[in-house]
PDB file of N, CA and C in Angstrom:
ATOM      1  N   THR U   1       7.492  11.187  -4.107  1.00 96.00           N
ATOM      2  CA  THR U   1       8.444  10.452  -4.911  1.00 96.00           C
ATOM      3  C   THR U   1       7.794   9.142  -5.327  1.00 96.00           C
ATOM      4  N   ILE U   2       7.875   8.816  -6.606  1.00 97.00           N
ATOM      5  CA  ILE U   2       7.334   7.567  -7.116  1.00 97.00           C
ATOM      6  C   ILE U   2       8.470   6.762  -7.730  1.00 97.00           C
ATOM      7  N   THR U   3       8.598   5.502  -7.311  1.00 98.00           N
ATOM      8  CA  THR U   3       9.613   4.623  -7.875  1.00 98.00           C
ATOM      9  C   THR U   3       8.963   3.293  -8.249  1.00 98.00           C
ATOM     10  N   CYS U   4       9.632   2.558  -9.125  1.00 98.00           N
ATOM     11  CA  CYS U   4       9.137   1.258  -9.556  1.00 98.00           C
ATOM     12  C   CYS U   4      10.333   0.353  -9.822  1.00 98.00           C
ATOM     13  N   GLN U   5      10.210  -0.898  -9.423  1.00 98.00           N
ATOM     14  CA  GLN U   5      11.267  -1.872  -9.696  1.00 98.00           C
ATOM     15  C   GLN U   5      10.656  -3.248  -9.894  1.00 98.00           C
ATOM     16  N   MET U   6      11.297  -4.069 -10.703  1.00 98.00           N
ATOM     17  CA  MET U   6      10.877  -5.460 -10.827  1.00 98.00           C
ATOM     18  C   MET U   6      11.482  -6.215  -9.653  1.00 98.00           C
ATOM     19  N   LEU U   7      10.681  -7.041  -9.007  1.00 98.00           N
ATOM     20  CA  LEU U   7      11.166  -7.805  -7.867  1.00 98.00           C
ATOM     21  C   LEU U   7      11.938  -9.034  -8.331  1.00 98.00           C
ATOM     22  N   THR U   8      12.989  -9.337  -7.612  1.00 97.00           N
ATOM     23  CA  THR U   8      13.739 -10.564  -7.866  1.00 97.00           C
ATOM     24  C   THR U   8      12.944 -11.736  -7.285  1.00 97.00           C
ATOM     25  N   PRO U   9      13.229 -12.960  -7.713  1.00 96.00           N
ATOM     26  CA  PRO U   9      12.544 -14.112  -7.110  1.00 96.00           C
ATOM     27  C   PRO U   9      12.715 -14.169  -5.591  1.00 96.00           C
ATOM     28  N   GLU U  10      13.862 -13.733  -5.093  1.00 96.00           N
ATOM     29  CA  GLU U  10      14.101 -13.722  -3.648  1.00 96.00           C
ATOM     30  C   GLU U  10      13.178 -12.716  -2.952  1.00 96.00           C
ATOM     31  N   GLN U  11      12.982 -11.580  -3.583  1.00 97.00           N
ATOM     32  CA  GLN U  11      12.084 -10.575  -3.012  1.00 97.00           C
ATOM     33  C   GLN U  11      10.635 -11.052  -3.036  1.00 97.00           C
ATOM     34  N   VAL U  12      10.237 -11.720  -4.114  1.00 97.00           N
ATOM     35  CA  VAL U  12       8.881 -12.272  -4.190  1.00 97.00           C
ATOM     36  C   VAL U  12       8.689 -13.309  -3.086  1.00 97.00           C
ATOM     37  N   ALA U  13       9.708 -14.116  -2.828  1.00 96.00           N
ATOM     38  CA  ALA U  13       9.622 -15.161  -1.793  1.00 96.00           C
ATOM     39  C   ALA U  13       9.393 -14.567  -0.399  1.00 96.00           C
ATOM     40  N   GLN U  14       9.731 -13.303  -0.194  1.00 96.00           N
ATOM     41  CA  GLN U  14       9.505 -12.648   1.096  1.00 96.00           C
ATOM     42  C   GLN U  14       8.021 -12.365   1.336  1.00 96.00           C
ATOM     43  N   HIS U  15       7.209 -12.581   0.310  1.00 96.00           N
ATOM     44  CA  HIS U  15       5.766 -12.353   0.392  1.00 96.00           C
ATOM     45  C   HIS U  15       5.060 -13.672   0.094  1.00 96.00           C
ATOM     46  N   PRO U  16       4.874 -14.520   1.088  1.00 95.00           N
ATOM     47  CA  PRO U  16       4.313 -15.855   0.856  1.00 95.00           C
ATOM     48  C   PRO U  16       2.911 -15.847   0.260  1.00 95.00           C
ATOM     49  N   ASP U  17       2.214 -14.717   0.328  1.00 94.00           N
ATOM     50  CA  ASP U  17       0.876 -14.641  -0.243  1.00 94.00           C
ATOM     51  C   ASP U  17       0.894 -14.395  -1.752  1.00 94.00           C
ATOM     52  N   LEU U  18       2.084 -14.196  -2.338  1.00 96.00           N
ATOM     53  CA  LEU U  18       2.212 -14.020  -3.789  1.00 96.00           C
ATOM     54  C   LEU U  18       2.567 -15.350  -4.448  1.00 96.00           C
ATOM     55  N   ASP U  19       2.245 -15.480  -5.712  1.00 95.00           N
ATOM     56  CA  ASP U  19       2.536 -16.681  -6.503  1.00 95.00           C
ATOM     57  C   ASP U  19       4.005 -16.628  -6.933  1.00 95.00           C
ATOM     58  N   SER U  20       4.828 -17.487  -6.385  1.00 94.00           N
ATOM     59  CA  SER U  20       6.278 -17.454  -6.642  1.00 94.00           C
ATOM     60  C   SER U  20       6.630 -17.788  -8.091  1.00 94.00           C
ATOM     61  N   ARG U  21       5.677 -18.267  -8.875  1.00 95.00           N
ATOM     62  CA  ARG U  21       5.943 -18.592 -10.277  1.00 95.00           C
ATOM     63  C   ARG U  21       5.771 -17.387 -11.193  1.00 95.00           C
ATOM     64  N   ARG U  22       5.299 -16.270 -10.631  1.00 96.00           N
ATOM     65  CA  ARG U  22       5.040 -15.072 -11.431  1.00 96.00           C
ATOM     66  C   ARG U  22       6.099 -14.007 -11.168  1.00 96.00           C
ATOM     67  N   SER U  23       6.193 -13.067 -12.101  1.00 97.00           N
ATOM     68  CA  SER U  23       7.054 -11.893 -11.938  1.00 97.00           C
ATOM     69  C   SER U  23       6.197 -10.729 -11.449  1.00 97.00           C
ATOM     70  N   TYR U  24       6.792  -9.871 -10.633  1.00 98.00           N
ATOM     71  CA  TYR U  24       6.049  -8.757 -10.043  1.00 98.00           C
ATOM     72  C   TYR U  24       6.858  -7.466 -10.110  1.00 98.00           C
ATOM     73  N   TYR U  25       6.131  -6.368 -10.122  1.00 98.00           N
ATOM     74  CA  TYR U  25       6.705  -5.034  -9.966  1.00 98.00           C
ATOM     75  C   TYR U  25       6.255  -4.476  -8.624  1.00 98.00           C
ATOM     76  N   GLU U  26       7.136  -3.712  -8.000  1.00 98.00           N
ATOM     77  CA  GLU U  26       6.771  -2.985  -6.790  1.00 98.00           C
ATOM     78  C   GLU U  26       6.821  -1.504  -7.089  1.00 98.00           C
ATOM     79  N   LEU U  27       5.707  -0.844  -6.856  1.00 98.00           N
ATOM     80  CA  LEU U  27       5.625   0.608  -6.980  1.00 98.00           C
ATOM     81  C   LEU U  27       5.610   1.193  -5.586  1.00 98.00           C
ATOM     82  N   ARG U  28       6.351   2.277  -5.405  1.00 97.00           N
ATOM     83  CA  ARG U  28       6.368   2.972  -4.116  1.00 97.00           C
ATOM     84  C   ARG U  28       5.999   4.429  -4.343  1.00 97.00           C
ATOM     85  N   VAL U  29       5.075   4.896  -3.533  1.00 96.00           N
ATOM     86  CA  VAL U  29       4.682   6.304  -3.557  1.00 96.00           C
ATOM     87  C   VAL U  29       4.975   6.842  -2.168  1.00 96.00           C
ATOM     88  N   GLN U  30       5.918   7.768  -2.111  1.00 96.00           N
ATOM     89  CA  GLN U  30       6.344   8.327  -0.823  1.00 96.00           C
ATOM     90  C   GLN U  30       5.949   9.794  -0.779  1.00 96.00           C
ATOM     91  N   ASP U  31       5.315  10.186   0.328  1.00 93.00           N
ATOM     92  CA  ASP U  31       4.935  11.592   0.473  1.00 93.00           C
ATOM     93  C   ASP U  31       5.642  12.200   1.679  1.00 93.00           C
ATOM     94  N   ASN U  32       5.478  13.488   1.814  1.00 92.00           N
ATOM     95  CA  ASN U  32       6.084  14.186   2.953  1.00 92.00           C
ATOM     96  C   ASN U  32       4.986  14.791   3.822  1.00 92.00           C
ATOM     97  N   GLY U  33       3.858  14.080   3.903  1.00 86.00           N
ATOM     98  CA  GLY U  33       2.712  14.558   4.660  1.00 86.00           C
ATOM     99  C   GLY U  33       2.861  14.358   6.151  1.00 86.00           C
ATOM    100  N   ILE U  34       1.714  14.351   6.827  1.00 85.00           N
ATOM    101  CA  ILE U  34       1.702  14.286   8.290  1.00 85.00           C
ATOM    102  C   ILE U  34       2.042  12.912   8.829  1.00 85.00           C
ATOM    103  N   GLY U  35       1.955  11.893   7.981  1.00 85.00           N
ATOM    104  CA  GLY U  35       2.234  10.534   8.428  1.00 85.00           C
ATOM    105  C   GLY U  35       1.154  10.021   9.356  1.00 85.00           C
ATOM    106  N   PHE U  36       1.359   8.835   9.894  1.00 84.00           N
ATOM    107  CA  PHE U  36       0.409   8.237  10.827  1.00 84.00           C
ATOM    108  C   PHE U  36       1.136   7.184  11.655  1.00 84.00           C
ATOM    109  N   ASP U  37       0.525   6.829  12.758  1.00 82.00           N
ATOM    110  CA  ASP U  37       1.067   5.784  13.618  1.00 82.00           C
ATOM    111  C   ASP U  37       0.904   4.448  12.905  1.00 82.00           C
ATOM    112  N   GLN U  38       1.957   3.655  12.851  1.00 87.00           N
ATOM    113  CA  GLN U  38       1.943   2.380  12.132  1.00 87.00           C
ATOM    114  C   GLN U  38       0.854   1.434  12.642  1.00 87.00           C
ATOM    115  N   ASN U  39       0.410   1.629  13.871  1.00 83.00           N
ATOM    116  CA  ASN U  39      -0.670   0.798  14.415  1.00 83.00           C
ATOM    117  C   ASN U  39      -1.962   0.929  13.618  1.00 83.00           C
ATOM    118  N   TYR U  40      -2.104   2.027  12.852  1.00 73.00           N
ATOM    119  CA  TYR U  40      -3.314   2.266  12.066  1.00 73.00           C
ATOM    120  C   TYR U  40      -3.146   1.899  10.597  1.00 73.00           C
ATOM    121  N   ALA U  41      -2.074   1.232  10.246  1.00 82.00           N
ATOM    122  CA  ALA U  41      -1.764   0.946   8.837  1.00 82.00           C
ATOM    123  C   ALA U  41      -2.856   0.142   8.140  1.00 82.00           C
ATOM    124  N   ASP U  42      -3.477  -0.793   8.821  1.00 82.00           N
ATOM    125  CA  ASP U  42      -4.548  -1.580   8.191  1.00 82.00           C
ATOM    126  C   ASP U  42      -5.855  -0.793   8.119  1.00 82.00           C
ATOM    127  N   LYS U  43      -6.092   0.045   9.092  1.00 83.00           N
ATOM    128  CA  LYS U  43      -7.339   0.799   9.161  1.00 83.00           C
ATOM    129  C   LYS U  43      -7.507   1.738   7.969  1.00 83.00           C
ATOM    130  N   ILE U  44      -6.433   2.299   7.448  1.00 81.00           N
ATOM    131  CA  ILE U  44      -6.553   3.290   6.374  1.00 81.00           C
ATOM    132  C   ILE U  44      -7.044   2.686   5.065  1.00 81.00           C
ATOM    133  N   PHE U  45      -7.041   1.362   4.956  1.00 83.00           N
ATOM    134  CA  PHE U  45      -7.519   0.703   3.739  1.00 83.00           C
ATOM    135  C   PHE U  45      -8.967   0.218   3.862  1.00 83.00           C
ATOM    136  N   VAL U  46      -9.627   0.530   4.973  1.00 82.00           N
ATOM    137  CA  VAL U  46     -11.026   0.157   5.187  1.00 82.00           C
ATOM    138  C   VAL U  46     -11.901   1.318   4.717  1.00 82.00           C
ATOM    139  N   ILE U  47     -12.911   1.010   3.904  1.00 75.00           N
ATOM    140  CA  ILE U  47     -13.745   2.060   3.323  1.00 75.00           C
ATOM    141  C   ILE U  47     -14.395   2.918   4.413  1.00 75.00           C
ATOM    142  N   PHE U  48     -14.366   4.203   4.181  1.00 59.00           N
ATOM    143  CA  PHE U  48     -14.926   5.242   5.051  1.00 59.00           C
ATOM    144  C   PHE U  48     -14.209   5.381   6.386  1.00 59.00           C
ATOM    145  N   GLN U  49     -13.070   4.720   6.547  1.00 61.00           N
ATOM    146  CA  GLN U  49     -12.292   4.880   7.778  1.00 61.00           C
ATOM    147  C   GLN U  49     -11.344   6.059   7.602  1.00 61.00           C
ATOM    148  N   ARG U  50     -11.331   6.919   8.581  1.00 54.00           N
ATOM    149  CA  ARG U  50     -10.466   8.091   8.561  1.00 54.00           C
ATOM    150  C   ARG U  50      -9.692   8.145   9.867  1.00 54.00           C
ATOM    151  N   LEU U  51      -8.473   8.653   9.797  1.00 54.00           N
ATOM    152  CA  LEU U  51      -7.678   8.801  11.015  1.00 54.00           C
ATOM    153  C   LEU U  51      -7.888  10.163  11.658  1.00 54.00           C
ATOM    154  N   HIS U  52      -8.428  11.109  10.871  1.00 53.00           N
ATOM    155  CA  HIS U  52      -8.654  12.467  11.359  1.00 53.00           C
ATOM    156  C   HIS U  52     -10.064  12.910  10.990  1.00 53.00           C
ATOM    157  N   SER U  53     -10.550  13.922  11.665  1.00 55.00           N
ATOM    158  CA  SER U  53     -11.886  14.435  11.367  1.00 55.00           C
ATOM    159  C   SER U  53     -11.896  15.158  10.020  1.00 55.00           C
ATOM    160  N   LYS U  54     -13.088  15.289   9.447  1.00 59.00           N
ATOM    161  CA  LYS U  54     -13.230  16.017   8.177  1.00 59.00           C
ATOM    162  C   LYS U  54     -12.853  17.477   8.340  1.00 59.00           C
ATOM    163  N   ASP U  55     -12.988  18.001   9.550  1.00 59.00           N
ATOM    164  CA  ASP U  55     -12.613  19.392   9.800  1.00 59.00           C
ATOM    165  C   ASP U  55     -11.103  19.584   9.702  1.00 59.00           C
ATOM    166  N   ALA U  56     -10.345  18.559  10.087  1.00 54.00           N
ATOM    167  CA  ALA U  56      -8.885  18.656  10.076  1.00 54.00           C
ATOM    168  C   ALA U  56      -8.308  18.410   8.685  1.00 54.00           C
ATOM    169  N   TYR U  57      -8.838  17.410   7.953  1.00 59.00           N
ATOM    170  CA  TYR U  57      -8.327  17.051   6.628  1.00 59.00           C
ATOM    171  C   TYR U  57      -9.486  16.627   5.740  1.00 59.00           C
ATOM    172  N   THR U  58      -9.438  17.027   4.489  1.00 62.00           N
ATOM    173  CA  THR U  58     -10.494  16.650   3.559  1.00 62.00           C
ATOM    174  C   THR U  58     -10.328  15.196   3.137  1.00 62.00           C
ATOM    175  N   GLY U  59     -11.341  14.674   2.492  1.00 61.00           N
ATOM    176  CA  GLY U  59     -11.304  13.301   2.007  1.00 61.00           C
ATOM    177  C   GLY U  59     -12.511  12.527   2.486  1.00 61.00           C
ATOM    178  N   THR U  60     -12.795  11.453   1.779  1.00 61.00           N
ATOM    179  CA  THR U  60     -13.978  10.662   2.101  1.00 61.00           C
ATOM    180  C   THR U  60     -13.668   9.328   2.751  1.00 61.00           C
ATOM    181  N   GLY U  61     -12.426   8.883   2.692  1.00 67.00           N
ATOM    182  CA  GLY U  61     -12.087   7.569   3.213  1.00 67.00           C
ATOM    183  C   GLY U  61     -12.384   6.462   2.217  1.00 67.00           C
ATOM    184  N   ILE U  62     -12.481   6.823   0.946  1.00 81.00           N
ATOM    185  CA  ILE U  62     -12.781   5.843  -0.092  1.00 81.00           C
ATOM    186  C   ILE U  62     -11.538   5.480  -0.908  1.00 81.00           C
ATOM    187  N   GLY U  63     -10.653   6.419  -1.131  1.00 83.00           N
ATOM    188  CA  GLY U  63      -9.530   6.255  -2.057  1.00 83.00           C
ATOM    189  C   GLY U  63      -8.651   5.044  -1.816  1.00 83.00           C
ATOM    190  N   LEU U  64      -8.128   4.882  -0.618  1.00 86.00           N
ATOM    191  CA  LEU U  64      -7.227   3.762  -0.345  1.00 86.00           C
ATOM    192  C   LEU U  64      -7.967   2.436  -0.321  1.00 86.00           C
ATOM    193  N   ALA U  65      -9.236   2.447   0.112  1.00 90.00           N
ATOM    194  CA  ALA U  65     -10.031   1.215   0.081  1.00 90.00           C
ATOM    195  C   ALA U  65     -10.242   0.771  -1.360  1.00 90.00           C
ATOM    196  N   LEU U  66     -10.517   1.702  -2.241  1.00 93.00           N
ATOM    197  CA  LEU U  66     -10.692   1.388  -3.659  1.00 93.00           C
ATOM    198  C   LEU U  66      -9.379   0.898  -4.264  1.00 93.00           C
ATOM    199  N   ALA U  67      -8.275   1.554  -3.929  1.00 94.00           N
ATOM    200  CA  ALA U  67      -6.966   1.123  -4.427  1.00 94.00           C
ATOM    201  C   ALA U  67      -6.681  -0.314  -3.997  1.00 94.00           C
ATOM    202  N   LYS U  68      -7.010  -0.651  -2.768  1.00 94.00           N
ATOM    203  CA  LYS U  68      -6.769  -2.014  -2.284  1.00 94.00           C
ATOM    204  C   LYS U  68      -7.606  -3.024  -3.060  1.00 94.00           C
ATOM    205  N   LYS U  69      -8.858  -2.699  -3.333  1.00 95.00           N
ATOM    206  CA  LYS U  69      -9.713  -3.615  -4.105  1.00 95.00           C
ATOM    207  C   LYS U  69      -9.130  -3.868  -5.486  1.00 95.00           C
ATOM    208  N   VAL U  70      -8.677  -2.825  -6.154  1.00 96.00           N
ATOM    209  CA  VAL U  70      -8.108  -2.957  -7.499  1.00 96.00           C
ATOM    210  C   VAL U  70      -6.846  -3.815  -7.461  1.00 96.00           C
ATOM    211  N   VAL U  71      -5.967  -3.519  -6.526  1.00 96.00           N
ATOM    212  CA  VAL U  71      -4.711  -4.269  -6.406  1.00 96.00           C
ATOM    213  C   VAL U  71      -4.983  -5.744  -6.110  1.00 96.00           C
ATOM    214  N   MET U  72      -5.892  -6.024  -5.201  1.00 95.00           N
ATOM    215  CA  MET U  72      -6.208  -7.414  -4.851  1.00 95.00           C
ATOM    216  C   MET U  72      -6.833  -8.155  -6.036  1.00 95.00           C
ATOM    217  N   LYS U  73      -7.693  -7.491  -6.794  1.00 96.00           N
ATOM    218  CA  LYS U  73      -8.319  -8.121  -7.968  1.00 96.00           C
ATOM    219  C   LYS U  73      -7.280  -8.498  -9.020  1.00 96.00           C
ATOM    220  N   HIS U  74      -6.167  -7.793  -9.037  1.00 96.00           N
ATOM    221  CA  HIS U  74      -5.102  -8.074  -9.998  1.00 96.00           C
ATOM    222  C   HIS U  74      -4.049  -9.033  -9.447  1.00 96.00           C
ATOM    223  N   GLY U  75      -4.284  -9.594  -8.272  1.00 95.00           N
ATOM    224  CA  GLY U  75      -3.360 -10.566  -7.699  1.00 95.00           C
ATOM    225  C   GLY U  75      -2.151  -9.953  -7.029  1.00 95.00           C
ATOM    226  N   GLY U  76      -2.282  -8.716  -6.571  1.00 97.00           N
ATOM    227  CA  GLY U  76      -1.170  -8.039  -5.912  1.00 97.00           C
ATOM    228  C   GLY U  76      -1.452  -7.783  -4.446  1.00 97.00           C
ATOM    229  N   LYS U  77      -0.701  -6.863  -3.887  1.00 97.00           N
ATOM    230  CA  LYS U  77      -0.897  -6.473  -2.494  1.00 97.00           C
ATOM    231  C   LYS U  77      -0.495  -5.022  -2.323  1.00 97.00           C
ATOM    232  N   ILE U  78      -1.024  -4.393  -1.302  1.00 96.00           N
ATOM    233  CA  ILE U  78      -0.753  -2.990  -1.018  1.00 96.00           C
ATOM    234  C   ILE U  78      -0.658  -2.810   0.493  1.00 96.00           C
ATOM    235  N   TRP U  79       0.233  -1.945   0.925  1.00 96.00           N
ATOM    236  CA  TRP U  79       0.347  -1.624   2.344  1.00 96.00           C
ATOM    237  C   TRP U  79       1.041  -0.273   2.471  1.00 96.00           C
ATOM    238  N   ALA U  80       1.044   0.237   3.677  1.00 93.00           N
ATOM    239  CA  ALA U  80       1.647   1.544   3.933  1.00 93.00           C
ATOM    240  C   ALA U  80       2.558   1.457   5.146  1.00 93.00           C
ATOM    241  N   GLU U  81       3.609   2.255   5.100  1.00 93.00           N
ATOM    242  CA  GLU U  81       4.544   2.365   6.218  1.00 93.00           C
ATOM    243  C   GLU U  81       4.700   3.843   6.536  1.00 93.00           C
ATOM    244  N   SER U  82       4.672   4.189   7.806  1.00 92.00           N
ATOM    245  CA  SER U  82       4.718   5.592   8.180  1.00 92.00           C
ATOM    246  C   SER U  82       5.098   5.773   9.636  1.00 92.00           C
ATOM    247  N   LYS U  83       5.399   7.017   9.959  1.00 89.00           N
ATOM    248  CA  LYS U  83       5.596   7.474  11.329  1.00 89.00           C
ATOM    249  C   LYS U  83       4.965   8.854  11.409  1.00 89.00           C
ATOM    250  N   PRO U  84       4.346   9.187  12.537  1.00 90.00           N
ATOM    251  CA  PRO U  84       3.758  10.520  12.662  1.00 90.00           C
ATOM    252  C   PRO U  84       4.786  11.618  12.391  1.00 90.00           C
ATOM    253  N   GLY U  85       4.405  12.560  11.551  1.00 88.00           N
ATOM    254  CA  GLY U  85       5.275  13.682  11.226  1.00 88.00           C
ATOM    255  C   GLY U  85       6.344  13.384  10.199  1.00 88.00           C
ATOM    256  N   ALA U  86       6.402  12.148   9.694  1.00 91.00           N
ATOM    257  CA  ALA U  86       7.488  11.759   8.780  1.00 91.00           C
ATOM    258  C   ALA U  86       6.985  11.317   7.412  1.00 91.00           C
ATOM    259  N   GLY U  87       5.758  11.654   7.055  1.00 92.00           N
ATOM    260  CA  GLY U  87       5.237  11.220   5.768  1.00 92.00           C
ATOM    261  C   GLY U  87       4.913   9.739   5.766  1.00 92.00           C
ATOM    262  N   ALA U  88       4.557   9.240   4.600  1.00 94.00           N
ATOM    263  CA  ALA U  88       4.188   7.830   4.468  1.00 94.00           C
ATOM    264  C   ALA U  88       4.724   7.280   3.163  1.00 94.00           C
ATOM    265  N   THR U  89       4.932   5.989   3.125  1.00 96.00           N
ATOM    266  CA  THR U  89       5.299   5.286   1.901  1.00 96.00           C
ATOM    267  C   THR U  89       4.241   4.229   1.647  1.00 96.00           C
ATOM    268  N   PHE U  90       3.617   4.317   0.488  1.00 95.00           N
ATOM    269  CA  PHE U  90       2.614   3.345   0.072  1.00 95.00           C
ATOM    270  C   PHE U  90       3.273   2.410  -0.926  1.00 95.00           C
ATOM    271  N   LYS U  91       3.200   1.109  -0.650  1.00 97.00           N
ATOM    272  CA  LYS U  91       3.847   0.110  -1.493  1.00 97.00           C
ATOM    273  C   LYS U  91       2.788  -0.751  -2.156  1.00 97.00           C
ATOM    274  N   VAL U  92       2.945  -0.935  -3.457  1.00 98.00           N
ATOM    275  CA  VAL U  92       2.011  -1.727  -4.244  1.00 98.00           C
ATOM    276  C   VAL U  92       2.815  -2.751  -5.019  1.00 98.00           C
ATOM    277  N   ILE U  93       2.445  -4.006  -4.919  1.00 98.00           N
ATOM    278  CA  ILE U  93       3.063  -5.062  -5.713  1.00 98.00           C
ATOM    279  C   ILE U  93       2.002  -5.588  -6.665  1.00 98.00           C
ATOM    280  N   LEU U  94       2.335  -5.580  -7.966  1.00 98.00           N
ATOM    281  CA  LEU U  94       1.422  -6.057  -8.996  1.00 98.00           C
ATOM    282  C   LEU U  94       2.131  -7.051  -9.900  1.00 98.00           C
ATOM    283  N   PRO U  95       1.408  -8.044 -10.412  1.00 98.00           N
ATOM    284  CA  PRO U  95       2.022  -8.982 -11.367  1.00 98.00           C
ATOM    285  C   PRO U  95       2.497  -8.250 -12.620  1.00 98.00           C
ATOM    286  N   ALA U  96       3.579  -8.736 -13.197  1.00 96.00           N
ATOM    287  CA  ALA U  96       4.140  -8.109 -14.396  1.00 96.00           C
ATOM    288  C   ALA U  96       3.206  -8.265 -15.588  1.00 96.00           C
ATOM    289  N   ASN U  97       2.431  -9.340 -15.632  1.00 87.00           N
ATOM    290  CA  ASN U  97       1.486  -9.524 -16.740  1.00 87.00           C
ATOM    291  C   ASN U  97       0.280 -10.300 -16.291  1.00 87.00           C
TER     292      ASN U  97
END
């Protein structure tokens, strides 16, 4: 499921690392995959870091690290929320312009 909304100034204020003078959109991508333990939420954005072996799941460990670089270069932020067995929600906040 993919959703997008413009953040209110109050919602932007909940993220002190964002510029409160700008407008932002939040995109959410929610899947129904295997999920992960929230303790590993930062690790999945590190290049070549994987939570599972290549034998268990395909992938190189590059995708989310690259997504984070792009989002940060545009003045936004990205993070993930999940529970094992319950899928994951990836949240991206980007400036409106």
